[in-house]
mmCIF file of C-alpha atoms in Angstrom:
data_model
loop_
_atom_site.group_PDB
_atom_site.id
_atom_site.type_symbol
_atom_site.label_atom_id
_atom_site.label_comp_id
_atom_site.label_asym_id
_atom_site.label_seq_id
_atom_site.Cartn_x
_atom_site.Cartn_y
_atom_site.Cartn_z
ATOM 1 C CA MET A 1 75.197 4.168 108.516
ATOM 2 C CA THR A 2 72.894 1.789 106.321
ATOM 3 C CA HIS A 3 72.511 1.827 102.971
ATOM 4 C CA VAL A 4 75.859 3.493 101.957
ATOM 5 C CA PRO A 5 75.840 2.023 98.271
ATOM 6 C CA TYR A 6 72.537 2.934 97.680
ATOM 7 C CA LEU A 7 72.818 6.666 99.143
ATOM 8 C CA ILE A 8 76.506 6.814 96.871
ATOM 9 C CA ALA A 9 74.651 5.776 93.969
ATOM 10 C CA GLY A 10 71.548 7.792 94.197
ATOM 11 C CA TRP A 11 73.184 10.991 95.408
ATOM 12 C CA GLY A 12 75.988 10.644 93.438
ATOM 13 C CA ILE A 13 74.246 10.001 89.991
ATOM 14 C CA SER A 14 72.061 13.119 90.477
ATOM 15 C CA LEU A 15 74.991 15.427 91.530
ATOM 16 C CA VAL A 16 76.865 14.021 88.346
ATOM 17 C CA VAL A 17 74.275 14.436 86.063
ATOM 18 C CA ILE A 18 73.243 17.754 86.995
ATOM 19 C CA ALA A 19 76.742 18.862 86.890
ATOM 20 C CA LEU A 20 77.445 17.562 83.504
ATOM 21 C CA TYR A 21 74.050 18.865 82.059
ATOM 22 C CA ALA A 22 75.116 22.333 83.322
ATOM 23 C CA ALA A 23 78.598 21.903 81.906
ATOM 24 C CA SER A 24 77.053 21.100 78.585
ATOM 25 C CA VAL A 25 74.718 23.806 78.372
ATOM 26 C CA MET A 26 77.957 26.042 78.988
ATOM 27 C CA ARG A 27 79.943 24.316 76.238
ATOM 28 C CA ARG A 28 77.066 24.613 73.536
ATOM 29 C CA SER A 29 76.691 28.594 74.617
ATOM 30 C CA LYS A 30 80.289 29.110 74.290
ATOM 31 C CA ARG A 31 80.321 27.113 70.969
ATOM 32 C CA LEU A 32 77.745 28.859 69.328
ATOM 33 C CA ALA A 33 78.339 32.406 70.870
ATOM 34 C CA ALA A 34 81.336 32.177 68.570
ATOM 35 C CA LEU A 35 79.185 32.010 65.401
ATOM 36 C CA VAL A 36 76.753 34.646 66.319
ATOM 37 C CA PRO A 37 77.363 38.221 66.053
ATOM 38 C CA VAL A 38 78.043 40.401 69.569
ATOM 39 C CA ASP A 39 74.703 42.184 68.886
ATOM 40 C CA ARG A 40 72.534 39.199 68.244
ATOM 41 C CA ARG A 41 73.839 36.981 71.011
ATOM 42 C CA ARG A 42 70.971 38.381 73.783
ATOM 43 C CA TRP A 43 67.592 38.653 73.950
ATOM 44 C CA MET A 44 67.107 42.128 74.945
ATOM 45 C CA THR A 45 69.507 43.143 72.269
ATOM 46 C CA GLY A 46 68.917 40.886 69.691
ATOM 47 C CA GLY A 47 66.451 43.355 67.828
ATOM 48 C CA ASP A 48 64.107 40.319 66.871
ATOM 49 C CA ALA A 49 60.537 40.298 66.315
ATOM 50 C CA ASP A 50 58.462 38.571 69.011
ATOM 51 C CA VAL A 51 55.919 37.002 67.193
ATOM 52 C CA ILE A 52 56.642 33.702 65.456
ATOM 53 C CA GLY A 53 56.820 33.896 61.775
ATOM 54 C CA GLU A 54 57.887 37.567 61.654
ATOM 55 C CA SER A 55 61.498 38.633 61.329
ATOM 56 C CA MET B 1 100.977 46.080 54.447
ATOM 57 C CA THR B 2 101.939 47.253 57.616
ATOM 58 C CA ILE B 3 100.570 46.593 61.095
ATOM 59 C CA ASP B 4 98.889 49.982 61.611
ATOM 60 C CA SER B 5 97.347 50.152 58.358
ATOM 61 C CA PRO B 6 93.679 51.052 59.097
ATOM 62 C CA GLY B 7 92.388 47.977 57.193
ATOM 63 C CA THR B 8 94.284 45.410 59.336
ATOM 64 C CA ASN B 9 92.842 47.297 62.551
ATOM 65 C CA THR B 10 89.418 47.599 61.609
ATOM 66 C CA GLU B 11 89.589 43.572 60.323
ATOM 67 C CA SER B 12 91.034 42.394 63.792
ATOM 68 C CA MET B 13 88.681 44.484 65.866
ATOM 69 C CA ALA B 14 85.751 42.765 63.880
ATOM 70 C CA MET B 15 87.378 39.388 64.266
ATOM 71 C CA SER B 16 88.165 39.987 68.017
ATOM 72 C CA ALA B 17 84.644 41.190 68.811
ATOM 73 C CA ASP B 18 83.086 37.961 67.620
ATOM 74 C CA THR B 19 84.970 35.697 69.890
ATOM 75 C CA ALA B 20 85.051 38.324 72.590
ATOM 76 C CA GLY B 21 83.062 37.062 75.887
ATOM 77 C CA VAL B 22 82.066 33.836 74.660
ATOM 78 C CA ALA B 23 82.891 32.083 77.660
ATOM 79 C CA GLY B 24 80.457 33.613 79.735
ATOM 80 C CA VAL B 25 78.101 34.514 77.206
ATOM 81 C CA THR B 26 74.960 33.035 79.014
ATOM 82 C CA ARG B 27 76.307 34.624 82.441
ATOM 83 C CA SER B 28 74.844 37.863 83.720
ATOM 84 C CA ARG B 29 75.026 39.369 87.226
ATOM 85 C CA THR B 30 71.227 37.694 88.216
ATOM 86 C CA THR B 31 72.857 33.942 87.038
ATOM 87 C CA THR B 32 76.333 34.654 89.033
ATOM 88 C CA ILE B 33 74.288 35.859 92.212
ATOM 89 C CA LEU B 34 71.705 32.903 91.900
ATOM 90 C CA GLY B 35 74.121 30.849 91.007
ATOM 91 C CA ALA B 36 76.670 31.404 94.212
ATOM 92 C CA VAL B 37 73.165 31.195 96.338
ATOM 93 C CA VAL B 38 72.408 27.824 94.752
ATOM 94 C CA LEU B 39 76.105 26.730 95.517
ATOM 95 C CA ALA B 40 76.281 27.586 98.954
ATOM 96 C CA GLY B 41 72.507 26.520 99.406
ATOM 97 C CA ALA B 42 73.748 22.868 98.114
ATOM 98 C CA ALA B 43 76.320 22.983 100.796
ATOM 99 C CA LEU B 44 73.663 23.216 103.242
ATOM 100 C CA TRP B 45 71.609 20.566 101.532
ATOM 101 C CA LEU B 46 74.193 18.197 101.943
ATOM 102 C CA PHE B 47 74.715 19.249 105.623
ATOM 103 C CA LEU B 48 71.313 18.957 106.597
ATOM 104 C CA ALA B 49 70.729 15.543 104.393
ATOM 105 C CA PHE B 50 73.866 13.934 105.936
ATOM 106 C CA GLY B 51 74.801 15.192 109.002
ATOM 107 C CA ALA B 52 71.922 17.126 110.719
ATOM 108 C CA THR B 53 68.846 14.715 110.278
ATOM 109 C CA ASP B 54 68.759 11.489 111.769
ATOM 110 C CA PRO B 55 67.794 7.844 109.894
ATOM 111 C CA ASP B 56 64.258 7.071 109.993
ATOM 112 C CA VAL B 57 64.262 4.320 113.176
ATOM 113 C CA ARG B 58 61.049 3.597 114.799
ATOM 114 C CA ILE B 59 60.694 1.160 117.730
ATOM 115 C CA VAL B 60 57.779 -1.088 117.443
ATOM 116 C CA ASP B 61 56.838 -3.736 120.116
ATOM 117 C CA GLY B 62 60.643 -3.627 120.990
ATOM 118 C CA ASN B 63 61.817 -3.733 117.332
ATOM 119 C CA GLU B 64 63.737 -1.171 115.316
ATOM 120 C CA ILE B 65 62.068 -0.755 112.072
ATOM 121 C CA GLY B 66 61.845 2.168 109.521
ATOM 122 C CA GLN B 67 64.013 2.830 105.980
ATOM 123 C CA PHE B 68 66.941 3.806 108.133
ATOM 124 C CA ASP B 69 69.716 5.915 106.596
ATOM 125 C CA ALA B 70 67.687 5.064 102.916
ATOM 126 C CA VAL B 71 65.320 7.931 103.948
ATOM 127 C CA ARG B 72 68.286 10.106 102.808
ATOM 128 C CA LEU B 73 67.378 9.708 99.460
ATOM 129 C CA MET B 74 64.202 11.386 99.741
ATOM 130 C CA TYR B 75 66.097 14.604 99.944
ATOM 131 C CA VAL B 76 67.360 14.307 96.293
ATOM 132 C CA HIS B 77 64.304 12.093 94.957
ATOM 133 C CA VAL B 78 61.374 14.509 96.003
ATOM 134 C CA PRO B 79 63.163 17.720 94.644
ATOM 135 C CA ALA B 80 63.708 15.960 91.552
ATOM 136 C CA ALA B 81 60.343 15.094 91.190
ATOM 137 C CA ILE B 82 59.024 18.449 92.023
ATOM 138 C CA THR B 83 61.544 19.980 89.789
ATOM 139 C CA ALA B 84 60.464 18.159 86.682
ATOM 140 C CA TYR B 85 56.737 18.949 87.692
ATOM 141 C CA LEU B 86 57.376 22.644 87.860
ATOM 142 C CA ALA B 87 59.443 22.461 84.462
ATOM 143 C CA PHE B 88 56.539 20.846 82.864
ATOM 144 C CA PHE B 89 54.083 23.360 83.789
ATOM 145 C CA VAL B 90 56.149 26.236 82.585
ATOM 146 C CA THR B 91 56.494 24.121 79.324
ATOM 147 C CA SER B 92 52.717 24.060 79.285
ATOM 148 C CA VAL B 93 52.127 27.682 80.267
ATOM 149 C CA GLY B 94 54.803 28.441 77.329
ATOM 150 C CA SER B 95 52.968 26.325 74.761
ATOM 151 C CA ALA B 96 49.663 27.933 75.693
ATOM 152 C CA MET B 97 51.282 31.461 75.276
ATOM 153 C CA VAL B 98 52.765 30.253 71.622
ATOM 154 C CA LEU B 99 49.519 29.054 70.549
ATOM 155 C CA PHE B 100 47.389 31.947 72.029
ATOM 156 C CA LYS B 101 49.950 34.770 71.009
ATOM 157 C CA LYS B 102 52.492 32.875 68.783
ATOM 158 C CA SER B 103 55.300 34.434 71.329
ATOM 159 C CA VAL B 104 58.901 33.727 70.536
ATOM 160 C CA TRP B 105 60.011 34.374 73.943
ATOM 161 C CA TRP B 106 57.262 31.627 75.355
ATOM 162 C CA ASP B 107 58.676 29.022 72.620
ATOM 163 C CA LEU B 108 62.030 29.203 73.911
ATOM 164 C CA VAL B 109 61.122 29.170 77.497
ATOM 165 C CA ALA B 110 58.995 26.261 76.972
ATOM 166 C CA GLY B 111 61.609 24.252 74.884
ATOM 167 C CA SER B 112 64.348 25.035 77.329
ATOM 168 C CA SER B 113 62.127 24.143 80.641
ATOM 169 C CA ALA B 114 61.396 20.933 78.767
ATOM 170 C CA GLU B 115 64.628 19.831 78.312
ATOM 171 C CA ILE B 116 65.170 20.581 82.066
ATOM 172 C CA GLY B 117 62.082 18.537 83.068
ATOM 173 C CA ALA B 118 63.560 15.735 81.045
ATOM 174 C CA VAL B 119 66.878 15.525 83.167
ATOM 175 C CA SER B 120 64.630 16.203 86.328
ATOM 176 C CA ALA B 121 62.201 13.382 85.438
ATOM 177 C CA ALA B 122 65.326 11.020 84.527
ATOM 178 C CA LEU B 123 66.764 11.880 87.978
ATOM 179 C CA ALA B 124 63.348 11.031 89.538
ATOM 180 C CA LEU B 125 63.198 7.882 87.982
ATOM 181 C CA ILE B 126 66.623 6.748 88.595
ATOM 182 C CA THR B 127 66.682 8.132 92.017
ATOM 183 C CA GLY B 128 63.330 6.521 92.912
ATOM 184 C CA SER B 129 64.629 2.856 91.562
ATOM 185 C CA ILE B 130 67.572 3.175 93.562
ATOM 186 C CA TRP B 131 65.537 4.014 96.485
ATOM 187 C CA GLY B 132 63.064 1.251 96.069
ATOM 188 C CA LYS B 133 65.328 -1.554 95.977
ATOM 189 C CA PRO B 134 66.208 -1.502 99.395
ATOM 190 C CA ILE B 135 62.665 -0.394 100.872
ATOM 191 C CA TRP B 136 60.309 -2.394 98.761
ATOM 192 C CA ASN B 137 63.051 -4.907 97.383
ATOM 193 C CA THR B 138 62.639 -4.299 93.701
ATOM 194 C CA TRP B 139 64.298 -1.921 91.053
ATOM 195 C CA TRP B 140 61.198 -1.313 88.956
ATOM 196 C CA GLU B 141 57.517 -2.784 89.054
ATOM 197 C CA TRP B 142 55.724 -2.284 85.439
ATOM 198 C CA GLY B 143 52.361 -2.563 87.133
ATOM 199 C CA ASP B 144 52.802 0.457 89.555
ATOM 200 C CA VAL B 145 50.582 3.194 88.342
ATOM 201 C CA ARG B 146 53.247 6.013 90.048
ATOM 202 C CA LEU B 147 56.229 4.313 88.246
ATOM 203 C CA LEU B 148 54.542 3.866 85.154
ATOM 204 C CA THR B 149 53.156 7.473 84.784
ATOM 205 C CA THR B 150 56.243 9.009 85.474
ATOM 206 C CA LEU B 151 58.220 7.135 82.938
ATOM 207 C CA VAL B 152 55.214 8.215 80.312
ATOM 208 C CA LEU B 153 55.918 11.599 81.556
ATOM 209 C CA PHE B 154 59.817 11.497 80.877
ATOM 210 C CA MET B 155 59.024 9.762 77.362
ATOM 211 C CA MET B 156 56.602 12.345 76.311
ATOM 212 C CA SER B 157 59.394 15.085 77.294
ATOM 213 C CA LEU B 158 61.850 13.300 75.184
ATOM 214 C CA GLY B 159 58.794 13.170 72.401
ATOM 215 C CA TYR B 160 58.392 17.042 72.908
ATOM 216 C CA LEU B 161 61.835 17.862 72.206
ATOM 217 C CA ALA B 162 62.047 15.580 69.216
ATOM 218 C CA VAL B 163 59.066 17.297 67.889
ATOM 219 C CA ARG B 164 60.753 20.857 68.500
ATOM 220 C CA ARG B 165 63.542 19.442 66.051
ATOM 221 C CA LEU B 166 61.188 18.122 63.111
ATOM 222 C CA GLU B 167 61.628 19.925 59.772
ATOM 223 C CA GLY B 168 58.924 22.746 58.848
ATOM 224 C CA THR B 169 58.540 26.428 59.049
ATOM 225 C CA ALA B 170 59.091 28.035 62.466
ATOM 226 C CA GLU B 171 55.212 28.494 62.877
ATOM 227 C CA GLU B 172 54.612 25.162 61.928
ATOM 228 C CA ARG B 173 57.351 23.931 64.626
ATOM 229 C CA ALA B 174 56.219 25.863 67.183
ATOM 230 C CA LYS B 175 52.474 25.099 66.711
ATOM 231 C CA ARG B 176 53.194 21.131 66.691
ATOM 232 C CA SER B 177 55.496 21.324 69.859
ATOM 233 C CA ALA B 178 53.330 23.602 71.449
ATOM 234 C CA ILE B 179 50.311 20.927 71.194
ATOM 235 C CA VAL B 180 52.568 18.243 72.861
ATOM 236 C CA GLY B 181 54.014 20.736 75.530
ATOM 237 C CA LEU B 182 50.155 21.542 76.591
ATOM 238 C CA LEU B 183 49.516 17.783 77.024
ATOM 239 C CA LEU B 184 52.627 17.414 79.405
ATOM 240 C CA ILE B 185 50.417 19.174 82.250
ATOM 241 C CA PHE B 186 47.758 16.679 82.014
ATOM 242 C CA ASN B 187 50.419 13.844 82.743
ATOM 243 C CA VAL B 188 51.623 15.998 85.591
ATOM 244 C CA ILE B 189 48.421 15.689 87.076
ATOM 245 C CA LEU B 190 48.038 12.272 86.608
ATOM 246 C CA VAL B 191 51.577 11.576 87.849
ATOM 247 C CA ASN B 192 50.972 13.741 91.074
ATOM 248 C CA ARG B 193 47.595 12.058 91.873
ATOM 249 C CA SER B 194 48.140 8.617 90.456
ATOM 250 C CA VAL B 195 48.727 7.418 93.936
ATOM 251 C CA GLU B 196 45.253 8.886 95.504
ATOM 252 C CA TRP B 197 43.321 7.620 92.483
ATOM 253 C CA TRP B 198 44.732 4.196 91.703
ATOM 254 C CA ALA B 199 45.593 3.565 95.288
ATOM 255 C CA ASP B 200 45.390 -0.303 94.781
ATOM 256 C CA SER B 201 47.544 -0.235 92.065
ATOM 257 C CA THR B 202 50.852 1.278 93.437
ATOM 258 C CA ILE B 203 53.452 0.452 96.085
ATOM 259 C CA HIS B 204 54.784 3.926 96.020
ATOM 260 C CA GLN B 205 53.473 5.969 99.096
ATOM 261 C CA GLN B 206 50.766 8.799 99.102
ATOM 262 C CA SER B 207 52.155 12.342 99.292
ATOM 263 C CA THR B 208 54.619 12.838 102.294
ATOM 264 C CA ILE B 209 54.037 16.474 102.325
ATOM 265 C CA ALA B 210 50.126 16.762 101.694
ATOM 266 C CA ASP B 211 49.751 14.030 104.581
ATOM 267 C CA ALA B 212 52.450 15.579 106.664
ATOM 268 C CA LYS B 213 54.139 12.134 107.177
ATOM 269 C CA ILE B 214 57.245 13.832 108.497
ATOM 270 C CA GLU B 215 58.183 16.371 111.062
ATOM 271 C CA ASP B 216 60.615 18.667 112.697
ATOM 272 C CA LEU B 217 63.900 18.646 110.955
ATOM 273 C CA LYS B 218 63.216 15.906 108.494
ATOM 274 C CA ALA B 219 60.419 17.751 107.070
ATOM 275 C CA PHE B 220 62.382 21.184 107.091
ATOM 276 C CA THR B 221 65.108 19.554 105.138
ATOM 277 C CA LEU B 222 62.751 18.239 102.370
ATOM 278 C CA TYR B 223 60.967 21.354 102.136
ATOM 279 C CA TYR B 224 64.352 23.016 101.970
ATOM 280 C CA SER B 225 65.365 20.486 99.290
ATOM 281 C CA ILE B 226 62.511 21.451 97.252
ATOM 282 C CA LEU B 227 63.026 25.214 97.371
ATOM 283 C CA LEU B 228 66.841 24.624 96.321
ATOM 284 C CA GLY B 229 65.646 22.560 93.297
ATOM 285 C CA ALA B 230 63.219 25.354 92.326
ATOM 286 C CA ALA B 231 66.354 27.850 92.765
ATOM 287 C CA ALA B 232 68.655 25.632 90.469
ATOM 288 C CA TYR B 233 65.831 24.989 88.291
ATOM 289 C CA ALA B 234 65.429 28.895 87.607
ATOM 290 C CA TRP B 235 69.426 29.317 87.203
ATOM 291 C CA MET B 236 69.398 26.685 84.722
ATOM 292 C CA LEU B 237 66.290 28.068 82.891
ATOM 293 C CA ILE B 238 67.723 31.201 82.496
ATOM 294 C CA HIS B 239 71.441 30.038 80.974
ATOM 295 C CA ARG B 240 69.455 27.234 79.087
ATOM 296 C CA PHE B 241 67.021 30.044 77.518
ATOM 297 C CA ARG B 242 69.960 32.093 76.734
ATOM 298 C CA LEU B 243 71.529 28.993 74.804
ATOM 299 C CA ALA B 244 68.064 28.843 72.794
ATOM 300 C CA TRP B 245 68.138 32.269 71.953
ATOM 301 C CA LEU B 246 71.807 31.593 70.573
ATOM 302 C CA GLU B 247 70.514 28.806 68.806
ATOM 303 C CA ARG B 248 67.931 30.520 67.140
ATOM 304 C CA GLN B 249 69.776 33.367 66.083
ATOM 305 C CA TYR B 250 72.584 30.711 64.565
ATOM 306 C CA ASP B 251 69.552 29.075 62.448
ATOM 307 C CA ARG B 252 68.308 32.453 61.000
ATOM 308 C CA PHE B 253 71.752 34.432 60.854
ATOM 309 C CA GLY B 254 74.556 32.257 61.468
ATOM 310 C CA ILE B 255 75.301 30.750 57.528
ATOM 311 C CA ASP B 256 74.794 34.253 56.306
ATOM 312 C CA ASP B 257 77.492 35.506 58.957
ATOM 313 C CA ALA B 258 79.719 32.451 58.618
ATOM 314 C CA ILE B 259 80.042 33.255 54.798
ATOM 315 C CA VAL B 260 80.718 36.738 55.349
ATOM 316 C CA ARG B 261 83.536 35.832 58.063
ATOM 317 C CA ARG B 262 85.004 33.087 55.755
ATOM 318 C CA ARG B 263 85.134 35.432 52.949
ATOM 319 C CA ALA B 264 86.848 37.899 55.294
ATOM 320 C CA GLU B 265 89.443 35.566 56.347
ATOM 321 C CA GLY B 266 89.983 34.493 52.877
ATOM 322 C CA HIS B 267 90.935 38.395 51.912
ATOM 323 C CA THR B 268 92.828 38.810 55.162
ATOM 324 C CA HIS B 269 94.960 35.685 54.211
ATOM 325 C CA SER B 270 95.416 36.326 50.505
ATOM 326 C CA GLU B 271 96.622 39.843 51.632
ATOM 327 C CA GLY B 272 99.305 38.206 54.128
ATOM 328 C CA ILE B 273 100.672 36.303 51.385
ATOM 329 C CA SER B 274 100.833 39.041 48.878
ATOM 330 C CA SER B 275 102.893 41.305 51.703
#
């Protein structure tokens, strides 16, 4: 196989960045979820207005 | 104070309800199934890219020419770029809906999609640069119109995300960011068409897909990679949207709830000391 260092760099960086980004979203969600009441954590059950500026 | 006093049970239930299920708060049956499909699909993606497809080798006048194994970078670079296009398209649609309907849902979708788009655009730039070195013998060309417009698109997406964090009322912030978000789609068109409109100002090849430059298993693997990128984007968007919703809820109610919780903690603590 040719160009192995380029393949490792290109594929490696991509897979690592995607995994780290996904983990960061999960971590931030977990941290924030602990600070938000259970009934307000999801869009479907949040009971919020759908228009910006209205509560 | 005894363990089974009604007050203690009520308080402990309220406290445990706050932290219960936080680990999988953005997870649902849809995301679990979609995530499993994406993971299984990624295994097939790796097999197709490295095990099933051949390197790019052509014989011309008895000499071997082509990209050889470097062509395998195509299966990660092209999906990254197209996922970025898709993400910014959704951001622009969401921005239009914010301007016309003042929709909270679309505002959160637009912001979530832009963040994923920024990550995808960064990956497209990085993998493109890594692919360019062995093929074009350069990491970067400042005069290249495709590279430059892609960099501008990436910088614009960061600008959009920064504008979303500016001070102001919810309406002001949504309107400002929606205007920037709408501009992203024009830049996507510019990036995509740049190799056709300014063909003399780029070393980047023209569209591999539109011009059908590859065939058979290589073409299938490329299309499959793009489809997998779109599925991964959908999975990530749902999770990121749910995080955006939590951020919004925390901004609106988090401080009040934190004060109530802290008071409850103080109350429980003082009762514990007195007992």
